[in-house]
Amino acid sequence: MSKSFDVVVIGAGPAGYISAIRAAQHGMTVACIDEWQNRDGKNALGGTCLNAGCIPSKVLLESSELYHRANHEFSKHGIEFKGVGIDVSKMQKRRASIVRQLTGGIAGLFKAANVEGLVGHGRLLSGRQVELTPVGGKAEVIEARHVILASGSTPIELPVAPFDGDSIVDSWGALEFDAVPARLGVVGGGVIGLELGSVWSRLGAEVVILEAMDDFLFMADRDVAREAAKAFAKQGLDIRLGAKVTSAKAGKGKVSVAYEDKSGTQSLEVDKLVVAVGRRPYTDGLLAEDSGVQLDERGFIIVDDECRTSVKNVMAIGDCVRGPMLAHKGSEEGVMVADLIAGEIAELNYNVIPSVIYTAPEIAWVGKTESEVSASGRPYKKGSFPFAAIGRAKAMEQTEGMVKIISAADDDEVLGVHIVGPMAGELIAEAVLAMEFQASTEDIQRTIHAHPSLAEAVHEAALAVDGRALNFPNR
Ligand code: FAD
Ligand code: NAI
């Protein structure tokens, strides 16, 4: 007789593994199928995020930032030493070890929660049956009362610059370089381009980023994008806007790149080229022809606001469905669908999803940009506050950037918070909570913020919205 579960999840990334644990917490029998294989041939839970995305990139960002600060900042504190070196192999061993600890941690969580982790390829058949094909094994069919599809995403490949796994690589390849390339080209000045460009630039690579759009960080608030562009230029990141790559050819340890910009045809020679021009939903081999689940024209699984597909009791979450491709968005969808399956009321506020870019300075935002609020026609007011006027930021020697808050002129509701500066990714949590609770700007103004802290910049920006900043002249 075939195995049967209340819930079968396909994919153990941050969307899938969280939904599996949450469903098990509701007392349901749960299996989670995953086929992820690392370069060493070993299977691991955690998907892109833990193995080749969020976690390894942040590990390298931390290591490279410390190296950079040791070289460029410590002497300002009076700390003098000679000969700071970087051992790339040791840095990479640390990355691999942290990834191993965390992915192994999920296996432990599954055991504790009674989730059955199944290694292999999952395919949704009709009638909520799932076919599991273990690596090198025979396919079996599993019965499920509910199925959650969480198959994630994969990098978009440019036909003019195909990946070769060595000189022209995707983000995963760029996380595993075993030496600092002297010259690194990055196609795409988005989140990955900036984060991974920063890592290798801090370690000594000459980095050129080719971005097709004319606007830098087009999805961010313009004031924040401008501040960030200034900071990156100062760090030596060469970001070329309006640059459309027409070809990339690898040969003799070099990559020759051709691109068009408004001045005409340009060329560039680099040692390695990273292509990071976005990701696409990954549903290869996921759905049998008669599964009934539908995809949109871009390949995303079509779902409603509650992540229900067109097939009863089949949900889909994370990067394989609409919305930002962010780990925390997928995880919260995972919690929501498990709660819905358990018969609880659950929803997700898609208007309040934080975005963070872990560069230095960090960039973080939640809610609408000023252009979006302006386009909505709603009257608004705004205020900003520079980290240069924050004592804690001065102590940290990290005074670049600011906090900007946009609020409704009619009822004072906070509509958007945009931060570029130290620990922006942590500071944004206060804004997310405020917006989740539909706080007014006055609520933030009257909230006591510890002194001295970076969070005082959020407090002062809220005050500045009404021309009441206390530690900086109001305009
Ligand atoms: P995934 O993490 O992609 O997991 C899907 C899993 O399903 C994989 O293990 C896959 O092997 C498995 N799978 C797919 N199909 C099948 C099948 N048919 N059978 C069995 N298994 C299958 N997001 C953030 O929020 N913060 C960050 O800092 C951040 N940094 C990133 C850095 C990089 C370099 C990259 C590439 C991404 C980053 N992201 C970040 C994005 C984040 O990784 C994704 O949004 C997140 O991993 C999506 O989670 P998911 O569970 O939907 O999919
Ligand atoms: P992205 O969408 O952030 O950026 C891609 C960039 O490439 C865009 O600026 C786009 O204009 C540009 N581009 C597209 N085609 C191009 C071309 N042919 N030539 C030159 N430029 C081109 O995508 P990215 O950086 O690949 O990251 C994928 C996703 O992964 C992100 O959207 C995000 O959801 C997630 N991610 C999140 C992180 C975080 O939360 N800190 C970190 C890294 C990734």
mmCIF file of N, CA and C and ligand atoms in Angstrom, residues 48 53-54 57-58 61 153-156 158-160 171 186-196 209-219 240 242-246 259 275-280 319 323-328 354-359 363, ligand 2:
data_model
loop_
_atom_site.group_PDB
_atom_site.id
_atom_site.type_symbol
_atom_site.label_atom_id
_atom_site.label_comp_id
_atom_site.label_asym_id
_atom_site.label_seq_id
_atom_site.Cartn_x
_atom_site.Cartn_y
_atom_site.Cartn_z
ATOM 1 N N THR A 48 17.563 27.150 -2.015
ATOM 2 C CA THR A 48 18.482 28.194 -2.480
ATOM 3 C C THR A 48 18.965 29.032 -1.313
ATOM 4 N N GLY A 53 22.181 31.043 -1.396
ATOM 5 C CA GLY A 53 21.572 32.373 -1.475
ATOM 6 C C GLY A 53 21.809 33.203 -0.240
ATOM 7 N N CYS A 54 20.713 33.451 0.501
ATOM 8 C CA CYS A 54 20.739 34.365 1.652
ATOM 9 C C CYS A 54 21.922 34.105 2.581
ATOM 10 N N SER A 57 25.700 34.173 1.112
ATOM 11 C CA SER A 57 26.057 35.539 0.675
ATOM 12 C C SER A 57 26.287 36.441 1.882
ATOM 13 N N LYS A 58 25.464 36.262 2.923
ATOM 14 C CA LYS A 58 25.656 37.116 4.107
ATOM 15 C C LYS A 58 26.929 36.733 4.861
ATOM 16 N N LEU A 61 29.582 38.455 2.914
ATOM 17 C CA LEU A 61 29.482 39.912 3.097
ATOM 18 C C LEU A 61 30.104 40.308 4.437
ATOM 19 N N SER A 153 12.975 28.940 -7.271
ATOM 20 C CA SER A 153 13.332 29.649 -8.499
ATOM 21 C C SER A 153 14.757 29.297 -8.901
ATOM 22 N N THR A 154 15.143 29.770 -10.071
ATOM 23 C CA THR A 154 16.469 29.472 -10.605
ATOM 24 C C THR A 154 16.951 30.694 -11.393
ATOM 25 N N PRO A 155 18.284 30.898 -11.517
ATOM 26 C CA PRO A 155 18.745 32.105 -12.208
ATOM 27 C C PRO A 155 18.312 32.147 -13.672
ATOM 28 N N ILE A 156 18.042 33.344 -14.146
ATOM 29 C CA ILE A 156 17.753 33.538 -15.571
ATOM 30 C C ILE A 156 19.090 33.522 -16.316
ATOM 31 N N LEU A 158 21.227 34.415 -19.701
ATOM 32 C CA LEU A 158 21.188 35.287 -20.880
ATOM 33 C C LEU A 158 21.734 34.519 -22.078
ATOM 34 N N PRO A 159 20.963 34.430 -23.163
ATOM 35 C CA PRO A 159 21.471 33.705 -24.339
ATOM 36 C C PRO A 159 22.790 34.297 -24.844
ATOM 37 N N VAL A 160 23.002 35.620 -24.635
ATOM 38 C CA VAL A 160 24.256 36.221 -25.140
ATOM 39 C C VAL A 160 25.436 35.985 -24.193
ATOM 40 N N SER A 171 24.960 33.303 -9.566
ATOM 41 C CA SER A 171 25.282 33.762 -8.214
ATOM 42 C C SER A 171 25.896 32.649 -7.363
ATOM 43 N N VAL A 186 30.036 42.058 -13.635
ATOM 44 C CA VAL A 186 28.726 41.575 -13.174
ATOM 45 C C VAL A 186 27.676 42.128 -14.123
ATOM 46 N N VAL A 187 26.875 41.250 -14.698
ATOM 47 C CA VAL A 187 25.765 41.721 -15.537
ATOM 48 C C VAL A 187 24.536 41.775 -14.638
ATOM 49 N N GLY A 188 23.966 42.968 -14.460
ATOM 50 C CA GLY A 188 22.816 43.148 -13.575
ATOM 51 C C GLY A 188 23.211 43.893 -12.317
ATOM 52 N N GLY A 189 22.701 45.113 -12.201
ATOM 53 C CA GLY A 189 23.002 45.910 -10.998
ATOM 54 C C GLY A 189 21.853 45.864 -10.015
ATOM 55 N N GLY A 190 21.291 44.661 -9.820
ATOM 56 C CA GLY A 190 20.201 44.491 -8.857
ATOM 57 C C GLY A 190 20.776 44.055 -7.511
ATOM 58 N N VAL A 191 19.949 43.319 -6.770
ATOM 59 C CA VAL A 191 20.333 42.940 -5.412
ATOM 60 C C VAL A 191 21.578 42.051 -5.401
ATOM 61 N N ILE A 192 21.569 41.015 -6.242
ATOM 62 C CA ILE A 192 22.706 40.093 -6.245
ATOM 63 C C ILE A 192 23.957 40.800 -6.769
ATOM 64 N N GLY A 193 23.805 41.562 -7.846
ATOM 65 C CA GLY A 193 24.953 42.267 -8.428
ATOM 66 C C GLY A 193 25.629 43.149 -7.400
ATOM 67 N N LEU A 194 24.823 43.862 -6.623
ATOM 68 C CA LEU A 194 25.405 44.781 -5.627
ATOM 69 C C LEU A 194 26.017 44.027 -4.450
ATOM 70 N N GLU A 195 25.306 42.983 -3.969
ATOM 71 C CA GLU A 195 25.846 42.251 -2.811
ATOM 72 C C GLU A 195 27.126 41.497 -3.184
ATOM 73 N N LEU A 196 27.061 40.732 -4.260
ATOM 74 C CA LEU A 196 28.252 39.933 -4.597
ATOM 75 C C LEU A 196 29.353 40.791 -5.202
ATOM 76 N N ILE A 209 30.018 46.739 -12.885
ATOM 77 C CA ILE A 209 28.641 46.232 -12.937
ATOM 78 C C ILE A 209 27.943 46.852 -14.143
ATOM 79 N N LEU A 210 27.407 45.997 -15.006
ATOM 80 C CA LEU A 210 26.702 46.483 -16.204
ATOM 81 C C LEU A 210 25.204 46.350 -15.969
ATOM 82 N N GLU A 211 24.516 47.465 -15.895
ATOM 83 C CA GLU A 211 23.080 47.457 -15.614
ATOM 84 C C GLU A 211 22.324 48.008 -16.821
ATOM 85 N N ALA A 212 21.336 47.242 -17.273
ATOM 86 C CA ALA A 212 20.619 47.623 -18.496
ATOM 87 C C ALA A 212 19.768 48.890 -18.321
ATOM 88 N N MET A 213 19.218 49.080 -17.125
ATOM 89 C CA MET A 213 18.312 50.231 -16.921
ATOM 90 C C MET A 213 19.121 51.528 -16.796
ATOM 91 N N ASP A 214 18.460 52.648 -17.112
ATOM 92 C CA ASP A 214 19.127 53.944 -16.958
ATOM 93 C C ASP A 214 19.090 54.421 -15.515
ATOM 94 N N ASP A 215 18.081 53.944 -14.769
ATOM 95 C CA ASP A 215 17.949 54.344 -13.355
ATOM 96 C C ASP A 215 18.643 53.332 -12.467
ATOM 97 N N PHE A 216 19.424 53.817 -11.501
ATOM 98 C CA PHE A 216 20.077 52.908 -10.557
ATOM 99 C C PHE A 216 19.050 52.468 -9.509
ATOM 100 N N LEU A 217 18.985 51.193 -9.199
ATOM 101 C CA LEU A 217 18.049 50.623 -8.230
ATOM 102 C C LEU A 217 16.640 51.170 -8.443
ATOM 103 N N PHE A 218 16.095 50.894 -9.623
ATOM 104 C CA PHE A 218 14.823 51.502 -10.029
ATOM 105 C C PHE A 218 13.680 51.181 -9.059
ATOM 106 N N MET A 219 13.803 50.070 -8.298
ATOM 107 C CA MET A 219 12.697 49.682 -7.417
ATOM 108 C C MET A 219 12.757 50.408 -6.067
ATOM 109 N N ARG A 240 27.891 50.829 -14.366
ATOM 110 C CA ARG A 240 27.606 51.470 -15.662
ATOM 111 C C ARG A 240 26.141 51.234 -16.020
ATOM 112 N N GLY A 242 22.476 51.818 -18.182
ATOM 113 C CA GLY A 242 22.079 51.827 -19.602
ATOM 114 C C GLY A 242 22.985 50.948 -20.448
ATOM 115 N N ALA A 243 23.554 49.910 -19.823
ATOM 116 C CA ALA A 243 24.519 49.044 -20.526
ATOM 117 C C ALA A 243 23.865 47.706 -20.878
ATOM 118 N N LYS A 244 23.705 47.461 -22.171
ATOM 119 C CA LYS A 244 23.042 46.215 -22.601
ATOM 120 C C LYS A 244 24.081 45.286 -23.216
ATOM 121 N N VAL A 245 24.274 44.149 -22.542
ATOM 122 C CA VAL A 245 25.295 43.201 -22.987
ATOM 123 C C VAL A 245 24.858 42.541 -24.289
ATOM 124 N N THR A 246 25.767 42.519 -25.264
ATOM 125 C CA THR A 246 25.420 41.886 -26.543
ATOM 126 C C THR A 246 26.162 40.567 -26.740
ATOM 127 N N TYR A 259 29.108 45.317 -24.986
ATOM 128 C CA TYR A 259 27.798 45.865 -24.600
ATOM 129 C C TYR A 259 27.554 47.182 -25.300
ATOM 130 N N VAL A 275 26.549 36.579 -14.031
ATOM 131 C CA VAL A 275 25.301 37.055 -14.645
ATOM 132 C C VAL A 275 24.205 36.957 -13.585
ATOM 133 N N ALA A 276 23.674 38.108 -13.199
ATOM 134 C CA ALA A 276 22.629 38.157 -12.153
ATOM 135 C C ALA A 276 21.548 39.119 -12.621
ATOM 136 N N VAL A 277 20.729 38.626 -13.556
ATOM 137 C CA VAL A 277 19.716 39.487 -14.174
ATOM 138 C C VAL A 277 18.311 39.069 -13.755
ATOM 139 N N GLY A 278 18.202 38.489 -12.581
ATOM 140 C CA GLY A 278 16.903 38.070 -12.080
ATOM 141 C C GLY A 278 16.791 36.553 -12.049
ATOM 142 N N ARG A 279 15.699 36.086 -11.448
ATOM 143 C CA ARG A 279 15.461 34.660 -11.334
ATOM 144 C C ARG A 279 14.083 34.334 -11.900
ATOM 145 N N ARG A 280 13.901 33.085 -12.302
ATOM 146 C CA ARG A 280 12.592 32.680 -12.817
ATOM 147 C C ARG A 280 12.064 31.529 -11.965
ATOM 148 N N ASP A 319 9.009 31.409 -4.039
ATOM 149 C CA ASP A 319 9.477 31.991 -5.299
ATOM 150 C C ASP A 319 8.722 31.481 -6.520
ATOM 151 N N GLY A 323 4.775 37.737 -6.571
ATOM 152 C CA GLY A 323 5.255 38.463 -5.388
ATOM 153 C C GLY A 323 6.768 38.474 -5.360
ATOM 154 N N PRO A 324 7.348 39.256 -4.436
ATOM 155 C CA PRO A 324 8.803 39.345 -4.401
ATOM 156 C C PRO A 324 9.454 37.996 -4.073
ATOM 157 N N MET A 325 10.607 37.749 -4.699
ATOM 158 C CA MET A 325 11.326 36.487 -4.441
ATOM 159 C C MET A 325 12.191 36.673 -3.207
ATOM 160 N N LEU A 326 11.571 36.581 -2.053
ATOM 161 C CA LEU A 326 12.281 36.787 -0.793
ATOM 162 C C LEU A 326 11.973 35.638 0.154
ATOM 163 N N ALA A 327 12.984 35.230 0.912
ATOM 164 C CA ALA A 327 12.831 34.086 1.797
ATOM 165 C C ALA A 327 11.717 34.318 2.817
ATOM 166 N N HIS A 328 11.699 35.528 3.417
ATOM 167 C CA HIS A 328 10.712 35.763 4.475
ATOM 168 C C HIS A 328 9.291 35.817 3.938
ATOM 169 N N PRO A 354 9.281 43.660 4.026
ATOM 170 C CA PRO A 354 10.531 44.434 3.970
ATOM 171 C C PRO A 354 11.488 43.927 2.894
ATOM 172 N N SER A 355 12.209 44.866 2.287
ATOM 173 C CA SER A 355 13.289 44.521 1.351
ATOM 174 C C SER A 355 14.594 45.005 1.955
ATOM 175 N N VAL A 356 15.612 44.192 1.889
ATOM 176 C CA VAL A 356 16.921 44.593 2.436
ATOM 177 C C VAL A 356 18.014 44.241 1.428
ATOM 178 N N ILE A 357 18.906 45.165 1.188
ATOM 179 C CA ILE A 357 20.095 44.866 0.389
ATOM 180 C C ILE A 357 21.279 45.010 1.341
ATOM 181 N N TYR A 358 22.037 43.897 1.484
ATOM 182 C CA TYR A 358 23.037 43.838 2.562
ATOM 183 C C TYR A 358 24.402 44.362 2.135
ATOM 184 N N THR A 359 24.400 45.501 1.481
ATOM 185 C CA THR A 359 25.659 46.152 1.119
ATOM 186 C C THR A 359 26.113 46.992 2.313
ATOM 187 N N ILE A 363 20.744 48.844 2.624
ATOM 188 C CA ILE A 363 19.584 49.550 2.073
ATOM 189 C C ILE A 363 18.356 48.746 2.485
HETATM 190 P P1 NAI B 2 17.150 41.708 -9.542
HETATM 191 O O1 NAI B 2 15.829 41.684 -10.181
HETATM 192 O O2 NAI B 2 17.305 42.240 -8.172
HETATM 193 O O3 NAI B 2 18.172 42.526 -10.438
HETATM 194 C C1 NAI B 2 18.417 42.185 -11.774
HETATM 195 C C2 NAI B 2 18.992 43.420 -12.432
HETATM 196 O O4 NAI B 2 19.472 43.036 -13.692
HETATM 197 C C3 NAI B 2 17.966 44.509 -12.649
HETATM 198 O O5 NAI B 2 18.467 45.724 -12.177
HETATM 199 C C4 NAI B 2 17.758 44.501 -14.153
HETATM 200 O O6 NAI B 2 17.452 45.780 -14.674
HETATM 201 C C5 NAI B 2 19.097 44.018 -14.627
HETATM 202 N N1 NAI B 2 19.081 43.375 -15.936
HETATM 203 C C6 NAI B 2 18.130 42.578 -16.470
HETATM 204 N N2 NAI B 2 18.512 42.141 -17.686
HETATM 205 C C7 NAI B 2 19.722 42.684 -17.923
HETATM 206 C C8 NAI B 2 20.631 42.606 -19.007
HETATM 207 N N3 NAI B 2 20.356 41.868 -20.079
HETATM 208 N N4 NAI B 2 21.792 43.292 -18.921
HETATM 209 C C9 NAI B 2 22.078 44.046 -17.820
HETATM 210 N N5 NAI B 2 21.244 44.155 -16.777
HETATM 211 C C10 NAI B 2 20.082 43.468 -16.822
HETATM 212 O O7 NAI B 2 17.676 40.203 -9.654
HETATM 213 P P2 NAI B 2 18.949 39.496 -9.032
HETATM 214 O O8 NAI B 2 19.924 40.486 -8.557
HETATM 215 O O9 NAI B 2 19.367 38.487 -10.024
HETATM 216 O O10 NAI B 2 18.344 38.755 -7.790
HETATM 217 C C11 NAI B 2 17.251 37.848 -7.979
HETATM 218 C C12 NAI B 2 16.331 37.912 -6.821
HETATM 219 O O11 NAI B 2 16.895 37.247 -5.701
HETATM 220 C C13 NAI B 2 16.051 39.322 -6.330
HETATM 221 O O12 NAI B 2 15.034 39.918 -7.077
HETATM 222 C C14 NAI B 2 15.622 39.089 -4.936
HETATM 223 O O13 NAI B 2 14.266 38.756 -4.937
HETATM 224 C C15 NAI B 2 16.446 37.872 -4.529
HETATM 225 N N6 NAI B 2 17.586 38.315 -3.720
HETATM 226 C C16 NAI B 2 17.350 38.946 -2.541
HETATM 227 C C17 NAI B 2 18.377 39.402 -1.758
HETATM 228 C C18 NAI B 2 18.070 40.120 -0.508
HETATM 229 O O14 NAI B 2 16.927 40.090 -0.081
HETATM 230 N N7 NAI B 2 19.041 40.773 0.124
HETATM 231 C C19 NAI B 2 19.776 39.184 -2.144
HETATM 232 C C20 NAI B 2 19.916 38.549 -3.429
HETATM 233 C C21 NAI B 2 18.852 38.118 -4.154
#
